């Protein structure tokens, strides 16, 4: 189907973009043909009236866990027990697949046309990715990570991460994960906020340098990039020194860290959303301990400082939500852009550019999506208001286009308590 998107404003995803009027976007099936002036002969095209809305590339979420919803809980759940249940039978795996597919669809309906999974249950992420690509399931483009590699006592060990004990085992797990043809390998190099036992020491190094190197070497030999959960300066250094391509989360940097980022050509994927409730909510609402709140603030401030320093040093910074940590839903990628603007001081335009073009480049698909250019994928969203003036315009999209397929008036079911709690930080 050849389509012409008319009567709207064009935000092309490039750095310094402005809302361009008097232009029409032409698509041919799943691809963008070109931008032409209004008044061009549109014979042969189905016209899509934007009614004065704002057309832009679909958002890209670089850090998602499909099995979790983000629903807040008063008591910590046991991820090992949950994963053991899901993997206990083919029937439960089917249930798990349905849950993950629903999460992916929610991401799409909220304007995320591409996402990258950063730790899932067995091979469910690649299963869903392949079903979407075959056309038997509706959803966004997925860059699948499947299971991660962790260590004994490490982050998500035994649930979303295989437990490696030696460098040889780490490399073997990478090769095992690669059999299901993922798009990225995930390592759990440090602990997280809830893993910490000492005040002021979140992100304790768990995976030794030689194990990180063995895993990275194995992944790179297979042509796969490596992303790593890291929440301490020591962890960032170990990750970058031994081959990691993207630092997920981050920590307060020093000159050595910035040098390593530049030398390695590595990128930071900032995830402000999950740290915010731990750091800024009252504990009666977040249901975390004083230790967890204190360490949450350390992580939140570290991510902000890392993102600011990397931007100043010319290091690419991308965005991901880390859904489904508590209060982080599959429909709130727009909040991550807002936090990037509010806490890191970037313009609305740069935040949107980051969530589209920059995220696409970090994910290795900048030639396919991320900007409205000839030959790129027709992955588009439309908002009623201009997000360059107010990023909350992204809160409700009017139209989603995925691989050329139109989804008019997409809707998602929202959690009112989550909305109310998070809206205080707009």
CSV table of C-alpha atoms in Angstrom, one decimal:
chain,number,residue,atom,x,y,z
A,1,UNK,CA,0.0,0.0,0.0
A,2,UNK,CA,1.4,3.4,-1.1
A,3,UNK,CA,0.4,6.1,1.4
A,4,UNK,CA,0.8,9.9,1.6
A,5,UNK,CA,0.7,11.4,5.1
A,6,UNK,CA,-0.7,14.9,4.6
A,7,UNK,CA,-1.9,17.9,6.6
A,8,UNK,CA,0.6,17.6,9.5
A,9,UNK,CA,4.0,18.7,10.8
A,10,UNK,CA,7.1,16.6,10.2
A,11,UNK,CA,9.7,15.9,13.0
A,12,UNK,CA,12.4,14.0,11.1
A,13,UNK,CA,14.4,12.7,14.1
A,14,UNK,CA,17.6,14.5,13.2
A,15,UNK,CA,19.6,16.5,15.7
A,16,UNK,CA,18.1,20.0,16.0
A,17,UNK,CA,14.9,19.0,14.2
A,18,UNK,CA,12.1,21.5,13.9
A,19,UNK,CA,8.4,21.0,13.1
A,20,UNK,CA,8.3,21.3,9.4
A,21,UNK,CA,5.0,22.2,7.8
A,22,UNK,CA,3.9,22.1,4.1
A,23,UNK,CA,5.5,18.7,3.6
A,24,UNK,CA,4.1,15.3,2.8
A,25,UNK,CA,5.7,11.9,3.7
A,26,UNK,CA,5.3,9.2,1.1
A,27,UNK,CA,5.6,5.5,2.0
A,28,UNK,CA,5.6,2.4,-0.2
A,29,UNK,CA,4.6,-0.6,2.0
A,30,UNK,CA,7.1,-0.9,4.8
A,31,UNK,CA,9.5,1.7,3.5
A,32,UNK,CA,9.7,5.5,3.4
A,33,UNK,CA,9.9,6.8,-0.2
A,34,UNK,CA,10.6,10.4,0.3
A,35,UNK,CA,9.4,13.8,1.7
A,36,UNK,CA,7.7,16.0,-0.9
A,37,UNK,CA,6.2,19.5,-0.8
A,38,UNK,CA,2.4,19.8,-0.2
A,39,UNK,CA,0.7,20.1,-3.5
A,40,UNK,CA,2.6,17.3,-5.1
A,41,UNK,CA,0.5,15.0,-7.3
A,42,UNK,CA,-0.5,12.1,-5.0
A,43,UNK,CA,-2.2,9.9,-7.6
A,44,UNK,CA,-1.8,6.3,-6.7
A,45,UNK,CA,-1.4,7.0,-2.9
A,46,UNK,CA,-3.9,6.5,-0.1
A,47,UNK,CA,-3.9,9.8,1.7
A,48,UNK,CA,-3.7,9.7,5.5
A,49,UNK,CA,-4.9,12.9,7.0
A,50,UNK,CA,-2.9,13.9,10.1
A,51,UNK,CA,-5.4,16.7,11.0
A,52,UNK,CA,-2.6,19.0,12.1
A,53,UNK,CA,-0.8,16.4,14.1
A,54,UNK,CA,2.9,15.8,14.4
A,55,UNK,CA,4.5,12.9,12.5
A,56,UNK,CA,7.8,11.5,13.7
A,57,UNK,CA,9.9,8.3,13.8
A,58,UNK,CA,8.6,5.7,16.3
A,59,UNK,CA,10.3,5.7,19.7
A,60,UNK,CA,13.0,3.1,20.4
A,61,UNK,CA,13.3,1.6,23.9
A,62,UNK,CA,16.8,0.1,24.5
A,63,UNK,CA,16.2,-1.7,27.8
A,64,UNK,CA,13.1,-3.8,28.4
A,65,UNK,CA,12.2,-6.9,30.3
A,66,UNK,CA,9.1,-8.3,28.7
A,67,UNK,CA,8.1,-10.8,31.5
A,68,UNK,CA,7.5,-8.0,34.1
A,69,UNK,CA,4.7,-5.5,34.1
A,70,UNK,CA,6.0,-2.7,36.4
A,71,UNK,CA,3.1,-3.1,38.8
A,72,UNK,CA,4.3,-2.0,42.2
A,73,UNK,CA,4.2,-4.5,45.1
A,74,UNK,CA,4.4,-4.0,48.8
A,75,UNK,CA,6.6,-7.1,49.2
A,76,UNK,CA,9.6,-8.2,47.0
A,77,UNK,CA,8.7,-11.1,44.8
A,78,UNK,CA,11.1,-14.1,44.2
A,79,UNK,CA,12.2,-14.0,40.5
A,80,UNK,CA,13.8,-17.4,40.8
A,81,UNK,CA,10.5,-18.9,41.9
A,82,UNK,CA,8.6,-17.2,39.2
A,83,UNK,CA,10.9,-18.3,36.4
A,84,UNK,CA,11.0,-21.8,37.7
A,85,UNK,CA,7.2,-21.9,37.5
A,86,UNK,CA,7.1,-20.5,34.0
A,87,UNK,CA,9.7,-23.0,32.7
A,88,UNK,CA,8.2,-26.0,34.5
A,89,UNK,CA,6.0,-27.1,31.6
A,90,UNK,CA,5.2,-26.4,28.0
A,91,UNK,CA,1.8,-25.0,29.1
A,92,UNK,CA,3.3,-22.5,31.5
A,93,UNK,CA,5.9,-21.5,28.8
A,94,UNK,CA,2.9,-20.8,26.5
A,95,UNK,CA,1.4,-18.6,29.2
A,96,UNK,CA,4.7,-16.8,29.7
A,97,UNK,CA,5.0,-16.3,25.9
A,98,UNK,CA,1.5,-14.8,25.9
A,99,UNK,CA,2.4,-12.4,28.8
A,100,UNK,CA,5.6,-11.3,27.0
A,101,UNK,CA,3.7,-10.8,23.7
A,102,UNK,CA,1.1,-8.7,25.4
A,103,UNK,CA,3.9,-6.5,26.9
A,104,UNK,CA,5.5,-6.1,23.5
A,105,UNK,CA,2.1,-5.0,22.0
A,106,UNK,CA,1.6,-2.5,24.9
A,107,UNK,CA,5.0,-1.0,24.0
A,108,UNK,CA,3.9,-0.6,20.4
A,109,UNK,CA,0.5,0.9,21.3
A,110,UNK,CA,2.3,3.5,23.3
A,111,UNK,CA,4.5,4.6,20.5
A,112,UNK,CA,7.6,2.3,20.8
A,113,UNK,CA,8.1,0.8,17.4
A,114,UNK,CA,11.5,-0.8,18.2
A,115,UNK,CA,12.6,-2.3,21.5
A,116,UNK,CA,15.7,-4.2,22.8
A,117,UNK,CA,15.2,-6.9,25.4
A,118,UNK,CA,17.8,-7.0,28.2
A,119,UNK,CA,17.1,-10.3,30.0
A,120,UNK,CA,14.2,-12.6,29.5
A,121,UNK,CA,13.0,-16.1,30.2
A,122,UNK,CA,14.8,-18.8,28.2
A,123,UNK,CA,14.2,-18.1,24.4
A,124,UNK,CA,10.8,-16.3,24.7
A,125,UNK,CA,12.2,-13.0,23.4
A,126,UNK,CA,13.4,-14.5,20.2
A,127,UNK,CA,10.2,-16.5,19.8
A,128,UNK,CA,8.1,-13.4,20.0
A,129,UNK,CA,10.5,-11.5,17.7
A,130,UNK,CA,10.3,-14.2,15.1
A,131,UNK,CA,6.5,-14.4,15.3
A,132,UNK,CA,6.2,-10.6,14.8
A,133,UNK,CA,8.6,-10.8,11.8
A,134,UNK,CA,6.6,-13.6,10.2
A,135,UNK,CA,3.4,-11.5,10.6
A,136,UNK,CA,1.6,-14.0,12.9
A,137,UNK,CA,1.8,-11.5,15.8
A,138,UNK,CA,1.5,-7.8,16.1
A,139,UNK,CA,4.2,-6.0,17.8
A,140,UNK,CA,7.3,-3.7,17.5
A,141,UNK,CA,10.6,-4.6,16.0
A,142,UNK,CA,12.5,-6.6,18.7
A,143,UNK,CA,16.2,-6.8,19.2
A,144,UNK,CA,16.2,-9.9,21.5
A,145,UNK,CA,18.6,-10.6,24.3
A,146,UNK,CA,17.0,-13.7,25.8
A,147,UNK,CA,18.7,-15.0,29.0
A,148,UNK,CA,21.7,-13.1,30.4
A,149,UNK,CA,24.9,-14.4,31.8
A,150,UNK,CA,25.4,-13.8,35.5
A,151,UNK,CA,27.5,-15.4,38.4
A,152,UNK,CA,26.8,-17.0,41.7
A,153,UNK,CA,25.1,-14.3,43.9
A,154,UNK,CA,25.0,-12.0,40.9
A,155,UNK,CA,22.2,-9.9,39.6
A,156,UNK,CA,19.2,-12.0,38.4
A,157,UNK,CA,21.3,-15.1,38.9
A,158,UNK,CA,19.2,-18.2,38.4
A,159,UNK,CA,16.2,-16.3,37.1
A,160,UNK,CA,16.9,-14.2,34.0
A,161,UNK,CA,20.6,-15.0,34.1
A,162,UNK,CA,22.6,-18.2,33.7
A,163,UNK,CA,25.1,-18.8,36.5
A,164,UNK,CA,28.7,-19.0,35.3
A,165,UNK,CA,31.5,-20.0,37.6
A,166,UNK,CA,34.5,-19.8,35.3
A,167,UNK,CA,35.5,-17.8,32.2
A,168,UNK,CA,35.0,-21.0,30.2
A,169,UNK,CA,31.5,-21.4,31.5
A,170,UNK,CA,30.7,-17.8,30.7
A,171,UNK,CA,31.8,-18.3,27.1
A,172,UNK,CA,29.9,-21.5,26.9
A,173,UNK,CA,26.7,-19.8,28.0
A,174,UNK,CA,27.2,-17.1,25.4
A,175,UNK,CA,27.4,-19.8,22.7
A,176,UNK,CA,24.4,-21.6,24.2
A,177,UNK,CA,22.3,-18.4,24.2
A,178,UNK,CA,23.5,-17.7,20.6
A,179,UNK,CA,21.9,-20.9,19.3
A,180,UNK,CA,18.5,-19.2,19.4
A,181,UNK,CA,19.9,-16.4,17.3
A,182,UNK,CA,19.5,-13.4,19.6
A,183,UNK,CA,20.6,-9.9,18.6
A,184,UNK,CA,22.6,-9.0,21.7
A,185,UNK,CA,24.3,-10.7,24.6
A,186,UNK,CA,23.6,-9.4,28.1
A,187,UNK,CA,26.0,-9.7,31.1
A,188,UNK,CA,25.2,-9.0,34.7
A,189,UNK,CA,28.5,-7.6,35.9
A,190,UNK,CA,27.6,-5.8,39.1
A,191,UNK,CA,24.8,-6.2,41.6
A,192,UNK,CA,21.8,-3.9,41.7
A,193,UNK,CA,20.1,-1.7,44.3
A,194,UNK,CA,18.2,-4.6,45.8
A,195,UNK,CA,21.3,-6.8,45.8
A,196,UNK,CA,23.3,-4.4,48.0
A,197,UNK,CA,24.0,-5.2,51.6
A,198,UNK,CA,26.0,-2.1,52.5
A,199,UNK,CA,24.9,1.5,52.6
A,200,UNK,CA,26.5,3.4,49.8
A,201,UNK,CA,27.8,0.4,47.9
A,202,UNK,CA,25.2,-0.5,45.3
A,203,UNK,CA,26.5,-2.2,42.1
A,204,UNK,CA,29.2,-4.2,43.8
A,205,UNK,CA,31.4,-6.0,41.2
A,206,UNK,CA,30.2,-9.6,40.9
A,207,UNK,CA,31.7,-10.8,37.6
A,208,UNK,CA,35.5,-10.9,37.5
A,209,UNK,CA,37.3,-9.2,34.6
A,210,UNK,CA,38.5,-12.5,33.1
A,211,UNK,CA,35.0,-13.8,32.9
A,212,UNK,CA,33.8,-10.5,31.3
A,213,UNK,CA,36.5,-10.8,28.7
A,214,UNK,CA,35.8,-14.4,27.9
A,215,UNK,CA,32.1,-13.7,27.4
A,216,UNK,CA,32.7,-10.6,25.3
A,217,UNK,CA,35.3,-12.5,23.1
A,218,UNK,CA,32.8,-15.3,22.6
A,219,UNK,CA,30.0,-12.9,21.7
A,220,UNK,CA,32.1,-10.8,19.3
A,221,UNK,CA,33.4,-13.9,17.6
A,222,UNK,CA,29.8,-14.7,16.8
A,223,UNK,CA,29.1,-11.1,15.6
A,224,UNK,CA,27.0,-10.2,18.6
A,225,UNK,CA,27.3,-7.0,20.6
A,226,UNK,CA,27.4,-7.1,24.4
A,227,UNK,CA,25.4,-5.1,26.8
A,228,UNK,CA,26.1,-5.1,30.6
A,229,UNK,CA,24.1,-4.3,33.7
A,230,UNK,CA,26.5,-2.0,35.6
A,231,UNK,CA,25.9,0.3,38.6
A,232,UNK,CA,29.3,1.2,40.0
A,233,UNK,CA,32.4,3.0,38.7
A,234,UNK,CA,34.5,-0.1,39.3
A,235,UNK,CA,32.0,-2.2,37.3
A,236,UNK,CA,32.0,0.4,34.4
A,237,UNK,CA,35.7,0.2,34.2
A,238,UNK,CA,35.8,-3.6,34.2
A,239,UNK,CA,33.1,-3.7,31.6
A,240,UNK,CA,34.8,-1.3,29.2
A,241,UNK,CA,38.3,-2.7,29.7
A,242,UNK,CA,37.1,-6.1,28.7
A,243,UNK,CA,35.0,-5.5,25.7
A,244,UNK,CA,31.4,-4.5,26.6
A,245,UNK,CA,29.7,-2.3,23.9
A,246,UNK,CA,26.9,-0.7,25.9
A,247,UNK,CA,26.8,0.2,29.6
A,248,UNK,CA,23.3,-0.3,30.9
A,249,UNK,CA,22.4,2.1,33.7
A,250,UNK,CA,25.9,3.6,34.6
A,251,UNK,CA,27.6,5.2,37.5
A,252,UNK,CA,29.4,8.4,38.5
A,253,UNK,CA,32.3,8.6,36.0
A,254,UNK,CA,35.9,9.8,36.2
A,255,UNK,CA,38.3,10.7,33.5
A,256,UNK,CA,39.5,7.1,33.1
A,257,UNK,CA,35.9,6.0,32.5
A,258,UNK,CA,35.3,8.7,29.9
A,259,UNK,CA,38.6,7.8,28.2
A,260,UNK,CA,37.6,4.1,28.1
A,261,UNK,CA,34.2,5.0,26.6
A,262,UNK,CA,35.9,7.0,23.8
A,263,UNK,CA,38.6,4.4,23.1
A,264,UNK,CA,36.2,1.5,23.0
A,265,UNK,CA,33.6,3.4,21.0
A,266,UNK,CA,31.1,2.2,23.6
A,267,UNK,CA,27.8,3.9,24.5
A,268,UNK,CA,25.8,4.5,27.7
A,269,UNK,CA,22.2,3.5,27.9
A,270,UNK,CA,20.8,5.7,30.7
A,271,UNK,CA,17.8,4.2,32.6
A,272,UNK,CA,16.5,7.0,34.8
A,273,UNK,CA,13.0,5.6,35.2
A,274,UNK,CA,13.7,2.6,37.5
A,275,UNK,CA,16.0,4.5,39.8
A,276,UNK,CA,13.6,7.4,40.4
A,277,UNK,CA,11.0,5.6,42.6
A,278,UNK,CA,13.8,4.2,44.8
A,279,UNK,CA,15.5,7.5,45.1
A,280,UNK,CA,12.7,10.0,45.3
A,281,UNK,CA,9.5,8.3,46.6
A,282,UNK,CA,8.7,8.3,50.2
A,283,UNK,CA,9.4,4.8,51.6
A,284,UNK,CA,5.8,4.4,52.7
A,285,UNK,CA,5.0,4.4,49.0
A,286,UNK,CA,8.0,2.6,47.4
A,287,UNK,CA,8.0,0.0,50.2
A,288,UNK,CA,11.8,-0.2,50.2
A,289,UNK,CA,14.1,-0.1,53.2
A,290,UNK,CA,16.3,2.9,54.2
A,291,UNK,CA,19.3,1.0,52.8
A,292,UNK,CA,17.6,0.5,49.5
A,293,UNK,CA,16.4,4.1,49.3
A,294,UNK,CA,19.9,5.4,50.1
A,295,UNK,CA,21.5,3.1,47.5
A,296,UNK,CA,18.7,4.0,45.0
A,297,UNK,CA,19.8,7.7,45.3
A,298,UNK,CA,23.4,6.7,44.7
A,299,UNK,CA,22.4,4.9,41.6
A,300,UNK,CA,20.0,7.6,40.3
A,301,UNK,CA,22.6,10.4,40.9
A,302,UNK,CA,25.3,8.2,39.3
A,303,UNK,CA,23.2,7.6,36.1
A,304,UNK,CA,22.5,11.3,35.8
A,305,UNK,CA,26.1,12.2,36.3
A,306,UNK,CA,27.3,9.6,33.9
A,307,UNK,CA,24.9,10.7,31.2
A,308,UNK,CA,25.8,14.4,31.6
A,309,UNK,CA,29.6,13.7,31.5
A,310,UNK,CA,29.3,11.4,28.5
A,311,UNK,CA,27.3,13.9,26.5
A,312,UNK,CA,29.9,16.6,27.3
A,313,UNK,CA,32.7,14.2,26.3
A,314,UNK,CA,31.1,13.3,23.0
A,315,UNK,CA,30.1,9.7,24.1
A,316,UNK,CA,26.8,8.5,22.7
A,317,UNK,CA,24.0,8.3,25.3
A,318,UNK,CA,20.8,6.3,24.7
A,319,UNK,CA,17.6,5.7,26.6
A,320,UNK,CA,15.8,2.7,28.0
A,321,UNK,CA,13.1,2.3,30.6
A,322,UNK,CA,14.2,-1.0,32.3
A,323,UNK,CA,10.5,-2.0,32.3
A,324,UNK,CA,9.3,-3.8,34.5
A,325,UNK,CA,11.0,-2.6,37.6
A,326,UNK,CA,8.4,-1.3,40.1
A,327,UNK,CA,6.4,1.6,38.8
A,328,UNK,CA,8.0,1.3,35.3
A,329,UNK,CA,5.3,0.2,32.8
A,330,UNK,CA,5.4,-0.9,29.2
A,331,UNK,CA,3.6,2.3,28.1
A,332,UNK,CA,5.8,4.9,29.7
A,333,UNK,CA,8.8,5.4,27.4
A,334,UNK,CA,7.8,9.0,27.1
A,335,UNK,CA,8.6,9.5,30.8
A,336,UNK,CA,12.2,8.5,30.1
A,337,UNK,CA,12.6,11.3,27.6
A,338,UNK,CA,11.1,13.7,30.1
A,339,UNK,CA,13.5,12.6,32.8
A,340,UNK,CA,16.4,13.0,30.4
A,341,UNK,CA,15.3,16.5,29.7
A,342,UNK,CA,14.5,17.4,33.3
A,343,UNK,CA,17.5,15.8,35.1
A,344,UNK,CA,20.2,15.8,32.5
A,345,UNK,CA,19.3,19.3,31.1
A,346,UNK,CA,18.9,18.4,27.4
A,347,UNK,CA,16.4,20.1,25.1
A,348,UNK,CA,13.1,18.4,24.2
A,349,UNK,CA,14.4,18.2,20.6
A,350,UNK,CA,17.6,16.4,21.7
A,351,UNK,CA,15.6,14.0,24.0
A,352,UNK,CA,13.4,13.0,21.0
A,353,UNK,CA,16.4,12.8,18.7
A,354,UNK,CA,18.0,10.5,21.3
A,355,UNK,CA,15.0,8.2,21.6
A,356,UNK,CA,14.9,7.8,17.8
A,357,UNK,CA,18.1,8.4,15.8
A,358,UNK,CA,20.6,8.0,18.6
A,359,UNK,CA,19.0,4.9,20.0
A,360,UNK,CA,18.8,3.4,16.5
A,361,UNK,CA,22.5,4.0,16.0
A,362,UNK,CA,23.4,2.5,19.4
A,363,UNK,CA,21.4,-0.6,18.6
A,364,UNK,CA,23.1,-1.0,15.2
A,365,UNK,CA,20.1,-0.3,13.1
A,366,UNK,CA,20.6,3.4,12.2
A,367,UNK,CA,20.4,2.5,8.6
A,368,UNK,CA,17.0,1.0,9.0
A,369,UNK,CA,15.0,3.2,11.4
A,370,UNK,CA,15.3,6.3,13.6
A,371,UNK,CA,14.8,9.1,11.1
A,372,UNK,CA,12.3,10.0,8.4
A,373,UNK,CA,14.6,9.4,5.4
A,374,UNK,CA,14.3,7.7,2.1
A,375,UNK,CA,14.6,3.9,2.2
A,376,UNK,CA,14.2,3.6,6.0
A,377,UNK,CA,11.4,1.7,7.6
A,378,UNK,CA,8.0,3.2,7.8
A,379,UNK,CA,7.9,3.0,11.6
A,380,UNK,CA,6.1,6.2,12.6
A,381,UNK,CA,4.0,7.8,15.3
A,382,UNK,CA,1.7,10.8,15.3
A,383,UNK,CA,0.8,13.0,18.3
A,384,UNK,CA,-1.9,15.7,18.5
A,385,UNK,CA,0.5,18.3,20.1
A,386,UNK,CA,4.1,19.2,19.5
A,387,UNK,CA,6.6,17.2,21.7
A,388,UNK,CA,9.3,19.8,20.9
A,389,UNK,CA,7.3,22.2,23.0
A,390,UNK,CA,6.2,19.7,25.7
A,391,UNK,CA,7.3,16.0,25.8
A,392,UNK,CA,4.0,15.1,27.5
A,393,UNK,CA,2.6,15.2,24.0
A,394,UNK,CA,4.0,11.7,23.6
A,395,UNK,CA,1.9,10.5,26.5
A,396,UNK,CA,-0.9,9.6,24.1
A,397,UNK,CA,-0.2,8.8,20.4
A,398,UNK,CA,-2.9,9.2,17.8
A,399,UNK,CA,-1.5,6.9,15.2
A,400,UNK,CA,1.2,4.2,15.1
A,401,UNK,CA,2.7,2.9,11.9
A,402,UNK,CA,4.8,-0.3,12.1
A,403,UNK,CA,6.4,-1.6,9.0
A,404,UNK,CA,3.9,0.4,7.1
A,405,UNK,CA,0.8,-1.1,8.9
A,406,UNK,CA,-1.5,1.6,10.4
A,407,UNK,CA,-2.8,1.3,14.0
A,408,UNK,CA,-5.3,4.1,14.4
A,409,UNK,CA,-6.1,5.5,17.9
A,410,UNK,CA,-4.0,3.0,19.8
A,411,UNK,CA,-4.9,2.6,23.4
A,412,UNK,CA,-3.3,0.9,26.4
A,413,UNK,CA,-4.7,0.0,29.8
A,414,UNK,CA,-3.0,2.2,32.4
A,415,UNK,CA,-2.3,1.8,36.1
A,416,UNK,CA,-3.9,4.8,37.8
A,417,UNK,CA,-1.9,4.5,41.0
A,418,UNK,CA,1.4,4.4,39.0
A,419,UNK,CA,0.2,7.4,36.9
A,420,UNK,CA,-0.6,9.4,40.0
A,421,UNK,CA,2.7,8.6,41.7
A,422,UNK,CA,4.9,9.4,38.7
A,423,UNK,CA,3.1,12.5,37.6
A,424,UNK,CA,4.5,14.4,40.6
A,425,UNK,CA,7.9,14.3,38.9
A,426,UNK,CA,6.8,15.9,35.6
